[in-house]
């Protein structure tokens, strides 16, 4: 058990029989009150993002999740299939639980399967992934009013804003937490 004020982004904790991931925390202290922690959390099972307000001294259970390295194999229609490359164990996870993550998954992407008490909660993507651009708007010369960005469609179907100098067929790095362009991929 730890005080809610000791939580940090990336921590997992249990509160009121719910499992949460800390996304952000803001500590607010005024002269007349106890410190209040406003914690932006994601419910791990439902995916709902909410903000919890708890007074200093409120105790929560910090939990450790098990992570297992796997590789994305294929989309079977309703599920996504992953495989452990040493034991060759395969795991299927419903597409409903991985809507955001599907924007960044191509065959052979290495990910972590996240488990809690042998129950699969989801996957953890790398911070950045390299994806190929399949369709890109042409750059309009002199069009720098809108910070010189244009739309590009990636091989997963996800659309992202890229700088004008990026062309069709290029491979770029995309952040998996925000979905934003992060630079050209090397090689």
PDB file of C-alpha atoms in Angstrom:
ATOM      1  CA  UNK A   1       0.000   0.000   0.000  1.00  0.00           C
ATOM      2  CA  UNK A   2       1.253   3.472  -0.911  1.00  0.00           C
ATOM      3  CA  UNK A   3      -0.042   6.985  -0.449  1.00  0.00           C
ATOM      4  CA  UNK A   4      -1.853   8.231  -3.579  1.00  0.00           C
ATOM      5  CA  UNK A   5       0.550  11.209  -3.698  1.00  0.00           C
ATOM      6  CA  UNK A   6       3.457   8.793  -4.387  1.00  0.00           C
ATOM      7  CA  UNK A   7       1.955   7.500  -7.658  1.00  0.00           C
ATOM      8  CA  UNK A   8       3.758   8.326 -10.901  1.00  0.00           C
ATOM      9  CA  UNK A   9       2.769   8.044 -14.584  1.00  0.00           C
ATOM     10  CA  UNK A  10       3.149   4.433 -15.706  1.00  0.00           C
ATOM     11  CA  UNK A  11       2.240   2.963 -12.298  1.00  0.00           C
ATOM     12  CA  UNK A  12      -0.590   0.433 -12.073  1.00  0.00           C
ATOM     13  CA  UNK A  13      -2.746   0.365  -8.942  1.00  0.00           C
ATOM     14  CA  UNK A  14      -5.934  -1.155  -7.564  1.00  0.00           C
ATOM     15  CA  UNK A  15      -8.643   1.035  -6.091  1.00  0.00           C
ATOM     16  CA  UNK A  16     -12.219  -0.022  -5.302  1.00  0.00           C
ATOM     17  CA  UNK A  17     -11.598  -3.408  -7.035  1.00  0.00           C
ATOM     18  CA  UNK A  18     -10.641  -1.674 -10.298  1.00  0.00           C
ATOM     19  CA  UNK A  19      -7.231  -1.818 -11.964  1.00  0.00           C
ATOM     20  CA  UNK A  20      -5.907   1.557 -13.187  1.00  0.00           C
ATOM     21  CA  UNK A  21      -2.891   2.867 -15.119  1.00  0.00           C
ATOM     22  CA  UNK A  22      -1.667   6.310 -14.012  1.00  0.00           C
ATOM     23  CA  UNK A  23      -1.453   8.618 -17.044  1.00  0.00           C
ATOM     24  CA  UNK A  24      -0.831  11.904 -15.204  1.00  0.00           C
ATOM     25  CA  UNK A  25      -0.931  13.211 -11.638  1.00  0.00           C
ATOM     26  CA  UNK A  26      -1.341  16.742 -10.311  1.00  0.00           C
ATOM     27  CA  UNK A  27      -0.761  17.511  -6.625  1.00  0.00           C
ATOM     28  CA  UNK A  28      -2.612  20.552  -5.287  1.00  0.00           C
ATOM     29  CA  UNK A  29      -1.926  22.001  -1.834  1.00  0.00           C
ATOM     30  CA  UNK A  30      -3.563  25.096  -0.415  1.00  0.00           C
ATOM     31  CA  UNK A  31      -2.959  26.698   2.980  1.00  0.00           C
ATOM     32  CA  UNK A  32      -6.327  25.663   4.409  1.00  0.00           C
ATOM     33  CA  UNK A  33      -6.615  22.092   3.081  1.00  0.00           C
ATOM     34  CA  UNK A  34      -4.827  18.819   2.888  1.00  0.00           C
ATOM     35  CA  UNK A  35      -2.975  18.052  -0.332  1.00  0.00           C
ATOM     36  CA  UNK A  36      -5.293  16.742  -3.044  1.00  0.00           C
ATOM     37  CA  UNK A  37      -4.042  14.409  -5.761  1.00  0.00           C
ATOM     38  CA  UNK A  38      -5.859  14.643  -9.083  1.00  0.00           C
ATOM     39  CA  UNK A  39      -4.923  11.465 -10.902  1.00  0.00           C
ATOM     40  CA  UNK A  40      -5.738  10.984 -14.596  1.00  0.00           C
ATOM     41  CA  UNK A  41      -6.116   7.220 -14.990  1.00  0.00           C
ATOM     42  CA  UNK A  42      -7.066   4.625 -17.561  1.00  0.00           C
ATOM     43  CA  UNK A  43      -9.221   1.734 -16.400  1.00  0.00           C
ATOM     44  CA  UNK A  44      -7.203  -1.219 -17.685  1.00  0.00           C
ATOM     45  CA  UNK A  45     -10.215  -3.500 -18.272  1.00  0.00           C
ATOM     46  CA  UNK A  46     -12.671  -1.021 -19.818  1.00  0.00           C
ATOM     47  CA  UNK A  47     -10.219   1.445 -21.394  1.00  0.00           C
ATOM     48  CA  UNK A  48     -12.150   4.397 -19.916  1.00  0.00           C
ATOM     49  CA  UNK A  49     -10.041   7.430 -19.024  1.00  0.00           C
ATOM     50  CA  UNK A  50     -11.202   9.282 -15.897  1.00  0.00           C
ATOM     51  CA  UNK A  51      -9.823  11.670 -13.320  1.00  0.00           C
ATOM     52  CA  UNK A  52      -9.825  10.620  -9.670  1.00  0.00           C
ATOM     53  CA  UNK A  53      -9.468  13.120  -6.804  1.00  0.00           C
ATOM     54  CA  UNK A  54      -8.061  11.715  -3.579  1.00  0.00           C
ATOM     55  CA  UNK A  55      -6.839  13.421  -0.399  1.00  0.00           C
ATOM     56  CA  UNK A  56      -3.283  12.956   0.806  1.00  0.00           C
ATOM     57  CA  UNK A  57      -3.148   9.905   3.048  1.00  0.00           C
ATOM     58  CA  UNK A  58      -5.489   7.851   0.838  1.00  0.00           C
ATOM     59  CA  UNK A  59      -3.802   4.476   0.352  1.00  0.00           C
ATOM     60  CA  UNK A  60      -3.868   2.373  -2.845  1.00  0.00           C
ATOM     61  CA  UNK A  61      -2.383  -1.006  -3.811  1.00  0.00           C
ATOM     62  CA  UNK A  62       0.379  -0.655  -6.408  1.00  0.00           C
ATOM     63  CA  UNK A  63       0.479  -3.788  -8.582  1.00  0.00           C
ATOM     64  CA  UNK A  64       3.130  -5.214 -10.857  1.00  0.00           C
ATOM     65  CA  UNK A  65       2.062  -6.586 -14.186  1.00  0.00           C
ATOM     66  CA  UNK A  66       3.808  -9.404 -15.996  1.00  0.00           C
ATOM     67  CA  UNK A  67       5.089  -8.621 -19.478  1.00  0.00           C
ATOM     68  CA  UNK A  68       6.059 -11.217 -22.057  1.00  0.00           C
ATOM     69  CA  UNK A  69       7.869 -10.386 -25.327  1.00  0.00           C
ATOM     70  CA  UNK A  70       5.894 -11.516 -28.370  1.00  0.00           C
ATOM     71  CA  UNK A  71       5.655 -10.772 -32.089  1.00  0.00           C
ATOM     72  CA  UNK A  72       2.495  -9.763 -33.962  1.00  0.00           C
ATOM     73  CA  UNK A  73       1.692 -12.422 -36.577  1.00  0.00           C
ATOM     74  CA  UNK A  74      -1.634 -11.706 -38.282  1.00  0.00           C
ATOM     75  CA  UNK A  75      -5.233 -10.465 -38.117  1.00  0.00           C
ATOM     76  CA  UNK A  76      -7.672 -13.381 -38.076  1.00  0.00           C
ATOM     77  CA  UNK A  77     -10.782 -11.239 -38.581  1.00  0.00           C
ATOM     78  CA  UNK A  78     -12.049 -10.830 -34.998  1.00  0.00           C
ATOM     79  CA  UNK A  79      -8.750 -11.344 -33.152  1.00  0.00           C
ATOM     80  CA  UNK A  80      -5.079 -10.500 -33.509  1.00  0.00           C
ATOM     81  CA  UNK A  81      -2.557 -13.332 -33.161  1.00  0.00           C
ATOM     82  CA  UNK A  82       0.767 -12.968 -31.319  1.00  0.00           C
ATOM     83  CA  UNK A  83       3.590 -15.492 -30.807  1.00  0.00           C
ATOM     84  CA  UNK A  84       6.377 -15.983 -28.278  1.00  0.00           C
ATOM     85  CA  UNK A  85       9.516 -16.491 -30.389  1.00  0.00           C
ATOM     86  CA  UNK A  86      11.215 -18.852 -27.938  1.00  0.00           C
ATOM     87  CA  UNK A  87       8.361 -21.126 -26.833  1.00  0.00           C
ATOM     88  CA  UNK A  88       6.258 -20.649 -30.016  1.00  0.00           C
ATOM     89  CA  UNK A  89       3.174 -20.216 -27.795  1.00  0.00           C
ATOM     90  CA  UNK A  90       0.467 -18.265 -29.630  1.00  0.00           C
ATOM     91  CA  UNK A  91      -2.042 -15.893 -28.044  1.00  0.00           C
ATOM     92  CA  UNK A  92      -5.126 -14.329 -29.624  1.00  0.00           C
ATOM     93  CA  UNK A  93      -6.573 -11.052 -28.356  1.00  0.00           C
ATOM     94  CA  UNK A  94      -9.904  -9.556 -29.415  1.00  0.00           C
ATOM     95  CA  UNK A  95      -9.636  -6.588 -31.806  1.00  0.00           C
ATOM     96  CA  UNK A  96     -12.159  -4.746 -29.610  1.00  0.00           C
ATOM     97  CA  UNK A  97      -9.515  -4.502 -26.860  1.00  0.00           C
ATOM     98  CA  UNK A  98      -6.778  -3.265 -29.220  1.00  0.00           C
ATOM     99  CA  UNK A  99      -8.463  -0.538 -31.295  1.00  0.00           C
ATOM    100  CA  UNK A 100      -5.742   2.096 -30.722  1.00  0.00           C
ATOM    101  CA  UNK A 101      -2.844  -0.369 -30.913  1.00  0.00           C
ATOM    102  CA  UNK A 102      -4.021  -1.692 -34.313  1.00  0.00           C
ATOM    103  CA  UNK A 103      -3.017   1.662 -35.853  1.00  0.00           C
ATOM    104  CA  UNK A 104       0.645   0.755 -35.276  1.00  0.00           C
ATOM    105  CA  UNK A 105       0.797  -3.019 -35.810  1.00  0.00           C
ATOM    106  CA  UNK A 106       2.350  -4.606 -38.885  1.00  0.00           C
ATOM    107  CA  UNK A 107       3.564  -8.202 -39.203  1.00  0.00           C
ATOM    108  CA  UNK A 108       6.618  -9.001 -37.057  1.00  0.00           C
ATOM    109  CA  UNK A 109       6.221  -5.969 -34.774  1.00  0.00           C
ATOM    110  CA  UNK A 110       7.726  -6.857 -31.393  1.00  0.00           C
ATOM    111  CA  UNK A 111       5.418  -6.030 -28.468  1.00  0.00           C
ATOM    112  CA  UNK A 112       4.859  -6.969 -24.826  1.00  0.00           C
ATOM    113  CA  UNK A 113       1.762  -8.932 -23.785  1.00  0.00           C
ATOM    114  CA  UNK A 114       0.586  -7.485 -20.446  1.00  0.00           C
ATOM    115  CA  UNK A 115      -0.856  -9.932 -17.905  1.00  0.00           C
ATOM    116  CA  UNK A 116      -2.249  -9.595 -14.394  1.00  0.00           C
ATOM    117  CA  UNK A 117      -2.834 -12.822 -12.458  1.00  0.00           C
ATOM    118  CA  UNK A 118      -2.584 -14.846 -15.718  1.00  0.00           C
ATOM    119  CA  UNK A 119      -5.329 -12.723 -17.345  1.00  0.00           C
ATOM    120  CA  UNK A 120      -4.279 -10.951 -20.549  1.00  0.00           C
ATOM    121  CA  UNK A 121      -5.031  -7.243 -20.227  1.00  0.00           C
ATOM    122  CA  UNK A 122      -3.633  -6.092 -23.553  1.00  0.00           C
ATOM    123  CA  UNK A 123      -0.357  -5.212 -25.231  1.00  0.00           C
ATOM    124  CA  UNK A 124       2.374  -2.662 -24.683  1.00  0.00           C
ATOM    125  CA  UNK A 125       3.791  -1.144 -27.868  1.00  0.00           C
ATOM    126  CA  UNK A 126       7.278   0.292 -28.332  1.00  0.00           C
ATOM    127  CA  UNK A 127       7.416   4.095 -27.888  1.00  0.00           C
ATOM    128  CA  UNK A 128       8.003   4.579 -31.633  1.00  0.00           C
ATOM    129  CA  UNK A 129       7.294   2.331 -34.617  1.00  0.00           C
ATOM    130  CA  UNK A 130       8.510   2.552 -38.205  1.00  0.00           C
ATOM    131  CA  UNK A 131       5.633   2.548 -40.724  1.00  0.00           C
ATOM    132  CA  UNK A 132       5.554   2.988 -44.481  1.00  0.00           C
ATOM    133  CA  UNK A 133       3.516   5.760 -46.146  1.00  0.00           C
ATOM    134  CA  UNK A 134       1.143   4.345 -48.795  1.00  0.00           C
ATOM    135  CA  UNK A 135      -0.682   7.551 -49.747  1.00  0.00           C
ATOM    136  CA  UNK A 136       0.472  11.109 -49.278  1.00  0.00           C
ATOM    137  CA  UNK A 137      -0.926  14.469 -50.384  1.00  0.00           C
ATOM    138  CA  UNK A 138       1.357  16.357 -52.771  1.00  0.00           C
ATOM    139  CA  UNK A 139       3.195  19.306 -51.262  1.00  0.00           C
ATOM    140  CA  UNK A 140       1.846  22.669 -52.382  1.00  0.00           C
ATOM    141  CA  UNK A 141       4.703  25.084 -52.911  1.00  0.00           C
ATOM    142  CA  UNK A 142       4.485  28.156 -50.722  1.00  0.00           C
ATOM    143  CA  UNK A 143       1.805  26.613 -48.483  1.00  0.00           C
ATOM    144  CA  UNK A 144       3.387  27.319 -45.117  1.00  0.00           C
ATOM    145  CA  UNK A 145       0.437  29.014 -43.443  1.00  0.00           C
ATOM    146  CA  UNK A 146      -0.556  25.816 -41.626  1.00  0.00           C
ATOM    147  CA  UNK A 147       2.936  25.028 -40.201  1.00  0.00           C
ATOM    148  CA  UNK A 148       3.916  23.137 -43.367  1.00  0.00           C
ATOM    149  CA  UNK A 149       2.212  19.807 -42.661  1.00  0.00           C
ATOM    150  CA  UNK A 150       0.203  17.501 -44.916  1.00  0.00           C
ATOM    151  CA  UNK A 151      -1.850  14.305 -44.501  1.00  0.00           C
ATOM    152  CA  UNK A 152      -0.304  10.879 -45.055  1.00  0.00           C
ATOM    153  CA  UNK A 153      -1.917   7.438 -44.897  1.00  0.00           C
ATOM    154  CA  UNK A 154       0.210   4.662 -43.394  1.00  0.00           C
ATOM    155  CA  UNK A 155       0.318   0.953 -44.263  1.00  0.00           C
ATOM    156  CA  UNK A 156      -1.964   0.210 -41.272  1.00  0.00           C
ATOM    157  CA  UNK A 157      -4.626   2.639 -42.538  1.00  0.00           C
ATOM    158  CA  UNK A 158      -3.826   5.214 -39.859  1.00  0.00           C
ATOM    159  CA  UNK A 159      -3.587   8.848 -41.018  1.00  0.00           C
ATOM    160  CA  UNK A 160      -0.949  11.196 -39.661  1.00  0.00           C
ATOM    161  CA  UNK A 161       0.271  14.748 -40.354  1.00  0.00           C
ATOM    162  CA  UNK A 162       3.787  14.847 -41.823  1.00  0.00           C
ATOM    163  CA  UNK A 163       6.109  17.650 -43.008  1.00  0.00           C
ATOM    164  CA  UNK A 164       5.932  18.689 -46.668  1.00  0.00           C
ATOM    165  CA  UNK A 165       9.260  17.044 -47.583  1.00  0.00           C
ATOM    166  CA  UNK A 166       7.942  13.504 -46.829  1.00  0.00           C
ATOM    167  CA  UNK A 167       6.842  11.534 -49.928  1.00  0.00           C
ATOM    168  CA  UNK A 168       4.937   8.340 -50.819  1.00  0.00           C
ATOM    169  CA  UNK A 169       6.803   5.126 -50.052  1.00  0.00           C
ATOM    170  CA  UNK A 170       8.974   6.613 -47.301  1.00  0.00           C
ATOM    171  CA  UNK A 171       9.201   4.950 -43.906  1.00  0.00           C
ATOM    172  CA  UNK A 172       8.609   7.241 -40.931  1.00  0.00           C
ATOM    173  CA  UNK A 173       8.647   6.930 -37.153  1.00  0.00           C
ATOM    174  CA  UNK A 174       5.312   7.394 -35.391  1.00  0.00           C
ATOM    175  CA  UNK A 175       4.817   7.789 -31.632  1.00  0.00           C
ATOM    176  CA  UNK A 176       2.453   5.122 -30.311  1.00  0.00           C
ATOM    177  CA  UNK A 177       1.309   7.172 -27.311  1.00  0.00           C
ATOM    178  CA  UNK A 178       0.132  10.237 -29.274  1.00  0.00           C
ATOM    179  CA  UNK A 179      -0.017   8.922 -32.851  1.00  0.00           C
ATOM    180  CA  UNK A 180       2.151  11.826 -34.084  1.00  0.00           C
ATOM    181  CA  UNK A 181       4.925  11.878 -36.704  1.00  0.00           C
ATOM    182  CA  UNK A 182       8.351  11.694 -35.024  1.00  0.00           C
ATOM    183  CA  UNK A 183      10.843  11.681 -37.906  1.00  0.00           C
ATOM    184  CA  UNK A 184      12.203   9.632 -40.775  1.00  0.00           C
ATOM    185  CA  UNK A 185      13.141   6.034 -40.081  1.00  0.00           C
ATOM    186  CA  UNK A 186      16.781   5.174 -40.719  1.00  0.00           C
ATOM    187  CA  UNK A 187      17.396   2.852 -43.643  1.00  0.00           C
TER     188      UNK A 187
END
